[in-house]
PDB file of C-alpha atoms in Angstrom:
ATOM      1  CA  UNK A1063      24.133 164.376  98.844  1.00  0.00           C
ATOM      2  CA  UNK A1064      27.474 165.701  98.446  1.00  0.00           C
ATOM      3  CA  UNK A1065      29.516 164.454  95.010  1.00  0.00           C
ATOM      4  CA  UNK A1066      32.902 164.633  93.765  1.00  0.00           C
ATOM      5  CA  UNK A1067      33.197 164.048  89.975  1.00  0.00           C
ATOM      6  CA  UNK A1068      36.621 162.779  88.373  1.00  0.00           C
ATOM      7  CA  UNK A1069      37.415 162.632  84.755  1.00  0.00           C
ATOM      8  CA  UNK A1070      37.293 158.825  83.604  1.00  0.00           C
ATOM      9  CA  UNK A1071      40.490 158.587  82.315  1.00  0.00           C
ATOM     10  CA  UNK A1072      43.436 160.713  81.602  1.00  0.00           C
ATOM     11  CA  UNK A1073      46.685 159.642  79.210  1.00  0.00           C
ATOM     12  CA  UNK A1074      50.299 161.332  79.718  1.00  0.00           C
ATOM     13  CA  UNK A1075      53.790 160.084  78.461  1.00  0.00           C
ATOM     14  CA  UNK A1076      56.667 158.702  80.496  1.00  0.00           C
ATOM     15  CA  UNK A1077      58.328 161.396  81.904  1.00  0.00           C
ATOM     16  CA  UNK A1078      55.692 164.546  81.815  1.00  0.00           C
ATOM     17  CA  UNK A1079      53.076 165.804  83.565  1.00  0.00           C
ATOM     18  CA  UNK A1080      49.894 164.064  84.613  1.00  0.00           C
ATOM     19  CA  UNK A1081      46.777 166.237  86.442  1.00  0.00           C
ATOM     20  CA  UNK A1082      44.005 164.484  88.058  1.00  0.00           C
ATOM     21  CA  UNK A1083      40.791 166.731  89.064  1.00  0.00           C
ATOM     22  CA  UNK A1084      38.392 166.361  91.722  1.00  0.00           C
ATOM     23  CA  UNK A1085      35.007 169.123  91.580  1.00  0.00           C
ATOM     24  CA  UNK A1086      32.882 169.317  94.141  1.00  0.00           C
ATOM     25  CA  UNK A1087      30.661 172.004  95.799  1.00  0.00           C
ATOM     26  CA  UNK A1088      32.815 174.629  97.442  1.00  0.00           C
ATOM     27  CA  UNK A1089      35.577 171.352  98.120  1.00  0.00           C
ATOM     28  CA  UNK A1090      38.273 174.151  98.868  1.00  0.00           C
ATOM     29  CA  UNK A1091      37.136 174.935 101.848  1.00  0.00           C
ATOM     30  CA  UNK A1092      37.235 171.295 103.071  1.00  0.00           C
ATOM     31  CA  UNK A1093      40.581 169.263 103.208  1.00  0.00           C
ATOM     32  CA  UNK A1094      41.252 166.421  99.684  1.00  0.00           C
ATOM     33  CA  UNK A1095      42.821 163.454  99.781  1.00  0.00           C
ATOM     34  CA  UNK A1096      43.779 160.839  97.206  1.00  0.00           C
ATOM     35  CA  UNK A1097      44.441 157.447  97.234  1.00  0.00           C
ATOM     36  CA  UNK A1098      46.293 155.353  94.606  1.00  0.00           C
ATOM     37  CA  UNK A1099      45.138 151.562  93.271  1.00  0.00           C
ATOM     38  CA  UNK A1100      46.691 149.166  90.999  1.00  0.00           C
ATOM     39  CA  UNK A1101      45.244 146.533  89.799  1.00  0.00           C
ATOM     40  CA  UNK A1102      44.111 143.765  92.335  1.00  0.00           C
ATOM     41  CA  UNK A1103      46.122 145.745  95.052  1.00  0.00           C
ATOM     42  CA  UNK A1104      44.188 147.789  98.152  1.00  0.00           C
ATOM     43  CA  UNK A1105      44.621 151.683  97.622  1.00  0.00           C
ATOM     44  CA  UNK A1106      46.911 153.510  99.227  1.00  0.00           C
ATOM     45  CA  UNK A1107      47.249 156.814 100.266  1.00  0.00           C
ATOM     46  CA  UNK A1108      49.399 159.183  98.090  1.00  0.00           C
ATOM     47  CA  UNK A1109      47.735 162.887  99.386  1.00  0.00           C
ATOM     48  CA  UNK A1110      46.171 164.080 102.533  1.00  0.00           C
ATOM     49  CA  UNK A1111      44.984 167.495 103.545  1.00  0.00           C
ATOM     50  CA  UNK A1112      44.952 168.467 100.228  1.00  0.00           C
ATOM     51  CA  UNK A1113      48.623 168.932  99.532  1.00  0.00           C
ATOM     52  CA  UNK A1114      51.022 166.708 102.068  1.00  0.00           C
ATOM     53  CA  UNK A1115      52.504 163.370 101.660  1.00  0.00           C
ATOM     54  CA  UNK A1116      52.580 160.762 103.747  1.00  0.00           C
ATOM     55  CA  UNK A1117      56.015 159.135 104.265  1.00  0.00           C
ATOM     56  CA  UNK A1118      57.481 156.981 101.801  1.00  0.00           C
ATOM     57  CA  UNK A1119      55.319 158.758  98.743  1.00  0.00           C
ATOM     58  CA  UNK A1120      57.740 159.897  96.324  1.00  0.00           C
ATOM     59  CA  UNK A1121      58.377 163.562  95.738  1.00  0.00           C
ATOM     60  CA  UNK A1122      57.005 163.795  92.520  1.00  0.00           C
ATOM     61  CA  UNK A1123      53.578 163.419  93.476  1.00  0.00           C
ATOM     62  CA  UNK A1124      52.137 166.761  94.511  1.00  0.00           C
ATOM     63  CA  UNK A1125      48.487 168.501  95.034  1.00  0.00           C
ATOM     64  CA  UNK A1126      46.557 171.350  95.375  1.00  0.00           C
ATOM     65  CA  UNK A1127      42.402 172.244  96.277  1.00  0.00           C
ATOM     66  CA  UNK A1128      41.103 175.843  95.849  1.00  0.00           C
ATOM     67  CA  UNK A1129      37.337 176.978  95.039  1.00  0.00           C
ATOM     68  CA  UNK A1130      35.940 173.523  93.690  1.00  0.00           C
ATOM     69  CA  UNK A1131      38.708 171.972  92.197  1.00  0.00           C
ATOM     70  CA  UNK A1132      41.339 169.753  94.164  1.00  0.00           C
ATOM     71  CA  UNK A1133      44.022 168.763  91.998  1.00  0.00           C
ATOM     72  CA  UNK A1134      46.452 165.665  91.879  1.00  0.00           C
ATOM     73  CA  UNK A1135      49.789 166.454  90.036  1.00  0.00           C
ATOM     74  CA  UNK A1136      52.544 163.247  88.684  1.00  0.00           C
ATOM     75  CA  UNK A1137      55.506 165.345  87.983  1.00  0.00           C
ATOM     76  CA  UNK A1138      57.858 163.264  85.578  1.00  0.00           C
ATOM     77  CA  UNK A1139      55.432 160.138  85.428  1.00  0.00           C
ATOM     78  CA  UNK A1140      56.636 157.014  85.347  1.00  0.00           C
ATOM     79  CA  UNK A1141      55.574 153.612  83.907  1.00  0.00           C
ATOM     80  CA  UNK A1142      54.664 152.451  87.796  1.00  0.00           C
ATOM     81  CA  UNK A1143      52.532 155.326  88.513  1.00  0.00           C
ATOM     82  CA  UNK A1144      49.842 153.835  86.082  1.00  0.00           C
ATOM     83  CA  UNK A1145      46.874 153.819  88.244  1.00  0.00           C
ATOM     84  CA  UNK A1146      43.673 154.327  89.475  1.00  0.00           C
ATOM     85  CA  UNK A1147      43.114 157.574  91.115  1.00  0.00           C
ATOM     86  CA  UNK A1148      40.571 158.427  93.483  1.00  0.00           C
ATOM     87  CA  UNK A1149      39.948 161.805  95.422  1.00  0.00           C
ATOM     88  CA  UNK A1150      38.039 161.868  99.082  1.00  0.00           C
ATOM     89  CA  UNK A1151      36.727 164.343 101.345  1.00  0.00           C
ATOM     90  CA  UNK A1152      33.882 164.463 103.900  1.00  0.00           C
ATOM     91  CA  UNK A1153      31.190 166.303 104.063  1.00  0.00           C
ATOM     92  CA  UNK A1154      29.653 166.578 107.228  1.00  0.00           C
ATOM     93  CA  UNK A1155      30.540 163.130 109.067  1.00  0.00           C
ATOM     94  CA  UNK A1156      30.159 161.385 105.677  1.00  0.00           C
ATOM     95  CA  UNK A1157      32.701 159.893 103.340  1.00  0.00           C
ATOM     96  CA  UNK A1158      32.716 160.880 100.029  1.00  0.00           C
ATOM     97  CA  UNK A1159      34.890 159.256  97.281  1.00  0.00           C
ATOM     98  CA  UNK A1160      35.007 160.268  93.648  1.00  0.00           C
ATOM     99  CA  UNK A1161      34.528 158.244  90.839  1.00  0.00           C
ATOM    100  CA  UNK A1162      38.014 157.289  90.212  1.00  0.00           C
ATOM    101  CA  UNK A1163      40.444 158.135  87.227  1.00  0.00           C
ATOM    102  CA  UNK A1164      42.525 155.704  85.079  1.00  0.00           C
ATOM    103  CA  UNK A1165      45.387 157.334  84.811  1.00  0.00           C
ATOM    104  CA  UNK A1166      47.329 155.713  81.625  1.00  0.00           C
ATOM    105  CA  UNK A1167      50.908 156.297  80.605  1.00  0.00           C
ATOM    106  CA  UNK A1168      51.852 155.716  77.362  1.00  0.00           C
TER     107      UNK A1168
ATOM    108  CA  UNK B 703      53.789 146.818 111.234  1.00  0.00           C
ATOM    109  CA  UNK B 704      50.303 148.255 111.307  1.00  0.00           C
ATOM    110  CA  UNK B 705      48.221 144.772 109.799  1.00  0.00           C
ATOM    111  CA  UNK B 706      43.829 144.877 108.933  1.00  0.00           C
ATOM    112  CA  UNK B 707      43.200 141.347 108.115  1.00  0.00           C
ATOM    113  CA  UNK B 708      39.379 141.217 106.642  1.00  0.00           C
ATOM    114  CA  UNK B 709      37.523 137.966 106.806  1.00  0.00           C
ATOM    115  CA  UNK B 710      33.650 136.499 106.482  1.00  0.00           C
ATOM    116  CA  UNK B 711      33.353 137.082 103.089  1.00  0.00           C
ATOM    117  CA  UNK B 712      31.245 134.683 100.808  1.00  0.00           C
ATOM    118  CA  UNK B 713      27.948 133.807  98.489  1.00  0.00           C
ATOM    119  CA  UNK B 714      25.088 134.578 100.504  1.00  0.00           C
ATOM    120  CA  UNK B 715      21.322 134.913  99.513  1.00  0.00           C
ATOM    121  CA  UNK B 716      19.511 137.797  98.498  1.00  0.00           C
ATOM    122  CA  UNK B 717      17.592 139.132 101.998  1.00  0.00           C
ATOM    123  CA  UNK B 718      20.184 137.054 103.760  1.00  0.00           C
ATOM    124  CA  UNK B 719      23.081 138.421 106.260  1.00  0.00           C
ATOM    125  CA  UNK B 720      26.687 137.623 106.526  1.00  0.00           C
ATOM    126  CA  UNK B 721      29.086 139.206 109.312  1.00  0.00           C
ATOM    127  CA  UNK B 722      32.500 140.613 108.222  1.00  0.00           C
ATOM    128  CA  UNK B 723      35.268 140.831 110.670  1.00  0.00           C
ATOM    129  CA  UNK B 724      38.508 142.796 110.827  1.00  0.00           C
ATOM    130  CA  UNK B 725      41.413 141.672 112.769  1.00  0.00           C
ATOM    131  CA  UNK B 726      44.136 144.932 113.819  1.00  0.00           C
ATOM    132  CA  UNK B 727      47.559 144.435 114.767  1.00  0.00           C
ATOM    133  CA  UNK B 728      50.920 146.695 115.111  1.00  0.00           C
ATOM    134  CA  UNK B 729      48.889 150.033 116.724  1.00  0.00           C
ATOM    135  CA  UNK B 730      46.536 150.678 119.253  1.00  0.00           C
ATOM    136  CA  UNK B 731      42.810 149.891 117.784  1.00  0.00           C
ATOM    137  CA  UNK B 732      41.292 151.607 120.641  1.00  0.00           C
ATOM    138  CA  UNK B 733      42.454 154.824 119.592  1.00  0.00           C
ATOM    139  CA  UNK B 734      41.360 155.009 116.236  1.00  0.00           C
ATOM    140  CA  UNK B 735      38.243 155.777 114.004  1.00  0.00           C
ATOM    141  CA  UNK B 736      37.893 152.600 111.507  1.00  0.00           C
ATOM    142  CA  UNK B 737      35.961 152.451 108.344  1.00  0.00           C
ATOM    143  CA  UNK B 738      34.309 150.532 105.604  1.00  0.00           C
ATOM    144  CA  UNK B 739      34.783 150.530 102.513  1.00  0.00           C
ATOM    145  CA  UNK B 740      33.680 148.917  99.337  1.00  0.00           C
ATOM    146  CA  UNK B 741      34.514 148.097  96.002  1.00  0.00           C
ATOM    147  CA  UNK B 742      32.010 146.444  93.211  1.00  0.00           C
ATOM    148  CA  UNK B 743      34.229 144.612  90.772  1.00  0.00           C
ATOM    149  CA  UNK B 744      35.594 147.299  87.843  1.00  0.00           C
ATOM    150  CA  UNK B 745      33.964 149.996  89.979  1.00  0.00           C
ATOM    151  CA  UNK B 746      34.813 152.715  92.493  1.00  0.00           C
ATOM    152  CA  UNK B 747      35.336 152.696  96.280  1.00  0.00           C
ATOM    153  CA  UNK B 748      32.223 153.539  98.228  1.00  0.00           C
ATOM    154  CA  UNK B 749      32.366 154.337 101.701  1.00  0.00           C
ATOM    155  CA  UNK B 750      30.054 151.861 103.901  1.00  0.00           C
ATOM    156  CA  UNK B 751      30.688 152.783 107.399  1.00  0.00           C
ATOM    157  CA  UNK B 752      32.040 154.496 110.419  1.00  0.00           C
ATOM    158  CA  UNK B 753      32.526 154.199 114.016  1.00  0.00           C
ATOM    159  CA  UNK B 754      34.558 156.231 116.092  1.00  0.00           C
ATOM    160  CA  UNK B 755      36.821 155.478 119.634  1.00  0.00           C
ATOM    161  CA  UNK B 756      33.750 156.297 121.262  1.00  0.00           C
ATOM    162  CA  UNK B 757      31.342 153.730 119.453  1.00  0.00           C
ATOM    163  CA  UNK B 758      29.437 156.205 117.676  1.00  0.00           C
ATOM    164  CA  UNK B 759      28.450 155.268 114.228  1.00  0.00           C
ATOM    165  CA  UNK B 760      27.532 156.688 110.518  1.00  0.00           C
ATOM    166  CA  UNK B 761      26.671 155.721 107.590  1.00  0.00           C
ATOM    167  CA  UNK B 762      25.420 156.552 103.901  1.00  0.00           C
ATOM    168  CA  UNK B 763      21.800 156.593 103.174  1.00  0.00           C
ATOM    169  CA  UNK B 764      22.818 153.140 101.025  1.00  0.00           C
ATOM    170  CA  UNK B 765      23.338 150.709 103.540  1.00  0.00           C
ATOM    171  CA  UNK B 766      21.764 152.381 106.777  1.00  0.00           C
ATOM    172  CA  UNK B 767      19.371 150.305 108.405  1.00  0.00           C
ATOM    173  CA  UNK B 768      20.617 147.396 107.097  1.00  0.00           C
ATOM    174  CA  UNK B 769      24.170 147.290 108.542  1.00  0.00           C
ATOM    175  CA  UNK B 770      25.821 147.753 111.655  1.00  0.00           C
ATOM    176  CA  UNK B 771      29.409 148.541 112.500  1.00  0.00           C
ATOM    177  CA  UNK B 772      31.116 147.354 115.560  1.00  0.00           C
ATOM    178  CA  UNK B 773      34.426 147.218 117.716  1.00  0.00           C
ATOM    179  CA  UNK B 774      35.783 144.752 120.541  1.00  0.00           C
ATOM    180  CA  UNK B 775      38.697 146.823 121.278  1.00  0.00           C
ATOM    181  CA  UNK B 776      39.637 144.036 123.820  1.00  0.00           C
ATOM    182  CA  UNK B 777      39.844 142.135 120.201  1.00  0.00           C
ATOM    183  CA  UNK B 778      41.619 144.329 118.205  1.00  0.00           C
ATOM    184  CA  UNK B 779      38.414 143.579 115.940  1.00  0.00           C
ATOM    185  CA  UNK B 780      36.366 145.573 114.262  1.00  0.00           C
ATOM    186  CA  UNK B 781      32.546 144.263 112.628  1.00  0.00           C
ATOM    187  CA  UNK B 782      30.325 144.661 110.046  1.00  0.00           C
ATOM    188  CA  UNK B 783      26.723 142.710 110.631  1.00  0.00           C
ATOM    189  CA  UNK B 784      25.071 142.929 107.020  1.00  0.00           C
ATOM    190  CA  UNK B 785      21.120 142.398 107.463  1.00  0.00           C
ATOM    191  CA  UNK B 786      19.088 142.381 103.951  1.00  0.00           C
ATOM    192  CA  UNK B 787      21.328 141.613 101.648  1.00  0.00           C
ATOM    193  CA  UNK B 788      21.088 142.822  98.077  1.00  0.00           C
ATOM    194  CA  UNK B 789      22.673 142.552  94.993  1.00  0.00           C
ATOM    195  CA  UNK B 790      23.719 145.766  94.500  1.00  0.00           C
ATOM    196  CA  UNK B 791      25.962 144.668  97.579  1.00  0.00           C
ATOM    197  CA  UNK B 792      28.260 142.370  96.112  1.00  0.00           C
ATOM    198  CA  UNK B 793      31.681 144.034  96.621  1.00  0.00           C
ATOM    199  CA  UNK B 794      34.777 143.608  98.089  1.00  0.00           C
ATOM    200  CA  UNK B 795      34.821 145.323 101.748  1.00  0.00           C
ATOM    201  CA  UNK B 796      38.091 147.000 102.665  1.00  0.00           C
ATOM    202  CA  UNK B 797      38.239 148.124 106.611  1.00  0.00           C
ATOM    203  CA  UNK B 798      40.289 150.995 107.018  1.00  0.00           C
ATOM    204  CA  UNK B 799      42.150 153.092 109.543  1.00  0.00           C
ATOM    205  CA  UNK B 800      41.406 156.459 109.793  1.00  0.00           C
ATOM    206  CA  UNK B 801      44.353 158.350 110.030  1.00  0.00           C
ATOM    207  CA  UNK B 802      44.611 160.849 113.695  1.00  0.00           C
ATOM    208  CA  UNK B 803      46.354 163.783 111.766  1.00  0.00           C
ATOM    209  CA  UNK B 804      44.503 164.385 108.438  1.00  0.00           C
ATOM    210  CA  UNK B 805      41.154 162.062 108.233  1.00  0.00           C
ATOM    211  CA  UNK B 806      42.497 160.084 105.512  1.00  0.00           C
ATOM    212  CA  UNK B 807      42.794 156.560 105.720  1.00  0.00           C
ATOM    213  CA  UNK B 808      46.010 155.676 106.037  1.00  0.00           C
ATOM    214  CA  UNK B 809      46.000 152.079 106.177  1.00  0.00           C
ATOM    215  CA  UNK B 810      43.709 149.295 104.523  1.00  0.00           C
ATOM    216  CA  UNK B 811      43.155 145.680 104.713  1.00  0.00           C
ATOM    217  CA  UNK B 812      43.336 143.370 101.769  1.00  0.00           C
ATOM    218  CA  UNK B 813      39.609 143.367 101.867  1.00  0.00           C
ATOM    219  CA  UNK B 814      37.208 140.101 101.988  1.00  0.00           C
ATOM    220  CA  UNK B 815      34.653 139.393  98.840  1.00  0.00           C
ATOM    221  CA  UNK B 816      30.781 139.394  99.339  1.00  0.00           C
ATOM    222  CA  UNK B 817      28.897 137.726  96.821  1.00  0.00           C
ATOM    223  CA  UNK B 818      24.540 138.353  96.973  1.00  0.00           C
ATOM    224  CA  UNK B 819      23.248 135.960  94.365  1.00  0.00           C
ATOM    225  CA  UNK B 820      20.349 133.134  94.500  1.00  0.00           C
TER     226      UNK B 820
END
């Protein structure tokens, strides 16, 4: 079955950079998507189709999927954007979710 | 305001079943794919289920056989029958809208807690 494999956890400071990854088999040539969680709260969707927003996500949240890497970018991270991440695609006319990433800024 | 209100959760015996229910409001359920999804306590989401506008259905090698996904789209409902209950089940179960211009799900419910244990 097909798999999508997230780091566990990844640390940035308040106000730089934070990259998420997503690998899976070939996962460029199928659209990413990625969903934000905090803690007791359903996710919500902060990427689809690998690199657009959905309205009301702020600008600094960006990504990017080529060869078998999608990518989740938090440009000037804030304190609220602590998080877990999780990337999704399908394969076939299954769901697949990663394993989720604790994003942690500090 | 686009609303999935789970319910039907609860502590059910291993082998046993339980029926969830979802309850859509502020968009036309007809015309959507829904989902379910799950969520062990500390743990990831895992996809459960699928059933498209048409009433055709999917789902992972984990749970097929065992449940069934459902609509009443004179209801604005949406079903999950769970037959053969496990513990490895235990989880709360999201439903979620599958969104018509990128296959993401765009909205979820607050999501309803099944507990397997003897």
């Amino acid at each position: 079955s097909y798999e999508l494999t997230q780091p566990p956890s990844v640390s940035v400071s308040p106000g730089q950079t934070a990259s998420i990854t997503c690998s899976g088999d070939k996962l460029g040539t199928k659209y990413a998507c990625w969903y934000q969680q905090k803690p007791g709260q359903s996710p919500v969707l902060v990427i689809r189709q690998d690199n657009k927003r959905p309205s009301g996500i702020p600008e600094r949240f960006s990504g990017s999927n080529s060869g078998n890497t999608a990518t989740l970018t938090i440009s000037g991270t804030q304190a609220m954007d602590e998080a877990d991440y999780y990337c999704q695609a399908w394969d076939s006319s299954t769901v697949v979710f990663g394993g989720g990433t604790k994003l942690t800024v500090l | 305001e686009v609303q999935l209100v789970e319910s039907g959760g609860g502590l059910v015996q291993p082998g046993g079943s339980l029926r969830l229910s979802c309850a859509a409001s502020g968009f036309t359920f007809s015309s959507y794919d829904m989902h379910w999804v799950r969520q062990a306590t500390g743990k990831g989401l895992e996809w459960v289920s699928a059933i498209g506008t048409a009433g055709d259905t999917y789902y992972p090698g984990s749970v097929k056989g065992r449940f069934t996904i459902s609509r009443e789209n004179a209801k604005n409902s949406l079903y999950l029958q769970m037959d053969s209950l496990r513990a490895e089940d235990t989880a709360l179960y999201f439903c979620a809208r599958e969104s018509h211009s990128s296959s993401s799900f765009d909205y979820w419910g607050q999501g309803t807690l099944v507990t397997v244990s003897s």
